[in-house]
Each structure stands twice: as structure tokens, then as C-alpha cells.
Amino acid sequence: MELDSKHEVLFAIYAEYQKDIIDMKSVSFKSLEMDSRVFITALLKLKNEGFIEGLVVHPPNARRAEKVIAIMMEDVIPTRFAVEYVENKLEIKQDLSAQEKLKLMSSKFGKFGFEILKKYVVMKLESFA
């Protein structure tokens, strides 16, 4: 499996969504060790393709990362389409608990060599302890 920035951000949003108390502000270019413009571009793509809702972009009509002055992640959630997409892509059964889903993601990301995502998911798992 190959990983592009859009999928990396989507998987992080899905992982955060699994927690009881969601803090989408923790999904950031810093936490994913990504260039800020690449991160913003990935978010704009996810919003445009119907994977996320609630992203606030300033100015509101900005369509390119270079034009974005600020983003607000507080109200971001993955759409039902995004949840199904991630679960199909990573072969995650819907009936698993949130903690089981995160453990499975961590294992798969380790096998795929996606160390940054594995580290991010492990951090989310620690909030269950």
C-alpha cells in the first residue's frame, strides 16, 4: 500500500474520531510531521471530495493552500462515506470497538512502514489507558 498526504490526513482524522472525546485540533501538520501547505492541500481535497465536514477555511473561498490564511479543525468529522472508505481500505470490521480499531490500525501501519501514522495512532491508544 502506498501512502499519499491525503490518505495520511484522512487516516489520522479517522483515528481521532475513534476516541470518546474528539480533539481534531490534534490532527495537525506538526503531529503528522508534514509541510503545512501539503497538510492544508490534503484537507482541501478531503473537503472537496466529501470525506470530511466542518473544516473552516479563511478566507472561505480559498481553494489553494497558498491562499489559506487560517484553518479551524475543531468541528471536523469524517463523513459516513469516509468512515466506510477507511474501514474498507484498511480491512477494519465495523463491529470492532474503537480501541480494537486503533490497535489494528497501529499494527497495519507498522507493517506498511508508515511510522508517523503508527506513532500518531499509538498516542491515541494511550488515551484509552
PDB file of N, CA and C in Angstrom, residues 2 18-19 22 31 35 43 49-51 53 59-60 63 68 76 99 113 117 128:
ATOM      1  N   GLU A   2       0.584   2.178  -0.870  1.00  0.00           N
ATOM      2  CA  GLU A   2       1.303   3.448  -0.906  1.00  0.00           C
ATOM      3  C   GLU A   2       0.486   4.486  -0.164  1.00  0.00           C
ATOM      4  N   GLN A  18     -12.208   7.945  16.566  1.00  0.00           N
ATOM      5  CA  GLN A  18     -12.485   6.740  17.352  1.00  0.00           C
ATOM      6  C   GLN A  18     -12.526   7.023  18.855  1.00  0.00           C
ATOM      7  N   LYS A  19     -11.942   8.122  19.288  1.00  0.00           N
ATOM      8  CA  LYS A  19     -11.895   8.432  20.715  1.00  0.00           C
ATOM      9  C   LYS A  19     -13.271   8.880  21.221  1.00  0.00           C
ATOM     10  N   ILE A  22     -13.356  13.699  21.190  1.00  0.00           N
ATOM     11  CA  ILE A  22     -12.610  14.009  19.965  1.00  0.00           C
ATOM     12  C   ILE A  22     -11.940  15.381  20.087  1.00  0.00           C
ATOM     13  N   SER A  31       1.772  17.290  14.104  1.00  0.00           N
ATOM     14  CA  SER A  31       1.616  15.941  14.642  1.00  0.00           C
ATOM     15  C   SER A  31       1.879  14.876  13.589  1.00  0.00           C
ATOM     16  N   ASP A  35       4.661  19.128   5.876  1.00  0.00           N
ATOM     17  CA  ASP A  35       4.704  20.529   5.485  1.00  0.00           C
ATOM     18  C   ASP A  35       3.302  21.123   5.613  1.00  0.00           C
ATOM     19  N   LEU A  43      -6.301  18.631   3.284  1.00  0.00           N
ATOM     20  CA  LEU A  43      -7.602  18.950   3.884  1.00  0.00           C
ATOM     21  C   LEU A  43      -8.581  19.504   2.854  1.00  0.00           C
ATOM     22  N   GLU A  49     -13.808  16.374  -1.831  1.00  0.00           N
ATOM     23  CA  GLU A  49     -14.212  15.028  -2.249  1.00  0.00           C
ATOM     24  C   GLU A  49     -15.248  14.401  -1.312  1.00  0.00           C
ATOM     25  N   GLY A  50     -15.703  15.161  -0.320  1.00  0.00           N
ATOM     26  CA  GLY A  50     -16.770  14.681   0.555  1.00  0.00           C
ATOM     27  C   GLY A  50     -16.327  13.724   1.641  1.00  0.00           C
ATOM     28  N   PHE A  51     -15.041  13.742   1.997  1.00  0.00           N
ATOM     29  CA  PHE A  51     -14.541  12.867   3.053  1.00  0.00           C
ATOM     30  C   PHE A  51     -14.670  13.485   4.443  1.00  0.00           C
ATOM     31  N   GLU A  53     -16.349  16.922   6.912  1.00  0.00           N
ATOM     32  CA  GLU A  53     -17.249  18.062   7.076  1.00  0.00           C
ATOM     33  C   GLU A  53     -16.738  18.896   8.239  1.00  0.00           C
ATOM     34  N   PRO A  59      -9.411  32.697   3.980  1.00  0.00           N
ATOM     35  CA  PRO A  59     -10.750  33.132   3.602  1.00  0.00           C
ATOM     36  C   PRO A  59     -11.596  31.959   3.102  1.00  0.00           C
ATOM     37  N   PRO A  60     -12.917  32.063   3.264  1.00  0.00           N
ATOM     38  CA  PRO A  60     -13.812  30.941   2.945  1.00  0.00           C
ATOM     39  C   PRO A  60     -13.738  30.447   1.501  1.00  0.00           C
ATOM     40  N   ARG A  63      -9.143  28.111  -2.366  1.00  0.00           N
ATOM     41  CA  ARG A  63      -9.130  26.773  -2.960  1.00  0.00           C
ATOM     42  C   ARG A  63      -7.728  26.192  -3.068  1.00  0.00           C
ATOM     43  N   VAL A  68      -4.716  30.213   1.717  1.00  0.00           N
ATOM     44  CA  VAL A  68      -5.315  29.991   3.032  1.00  0.00           C
ATOM     45  C   VAL A  68      -4.500  30.728   4.093  1.00  0.00           C
ATOM     46  N   VAL A  76     -14.247  19.434  12.615  1.00  0.00           N
ATOM     47  CA  VAL A  76     -14.059  18.461  11.535  1.00  0.00           C
ATOM     48  C   VAL A  76     -14.474  17.072  12.011  1.00  0.00           C
ATOM     49  N   GLN A  99     -11.136   0.950  20.426  1.00  0.00           N
ATOM     50  CA  GLN A  99      -9.795   0.575  20.830  1.00  0.00           C
ATOM     51  C   GLN A  99      -9.240  -0.542  19.941  1.00  0.00           C
ATOM     52  N   GLY A 113       5.079   0.237   7.143  1.00  0.00           N
ATOM     53  CA  GLY A 113       6.196   1.163   7.278  1.00  0.00           C
ATOM     54  C   GLY A 113       5.770   2.613   7.416  1.00  0.00           C
ATOM     55  N   LEU A 117       2.277   7.642  11.137  1.00  0.00           N
ATOM     56  CA  LEU A 117       0.888   7.288  11.450  1.00  0.00           C
ATOM     57  C   LEU A 117       0.820   6.289  12.599  1.00  0.00           C
ATOM     58  N   PHE A 128      -6.832   5.686  25.960  1.00  0.00           N
ATOM     59  CA  PHE A 128      -7.768   4.686  26.459  1.00  0.00           C
ATOM     60  C   PHE A 128      -7.288   4.077  27.776  1.00  0.00           C
TER      61      PHE A 128
END
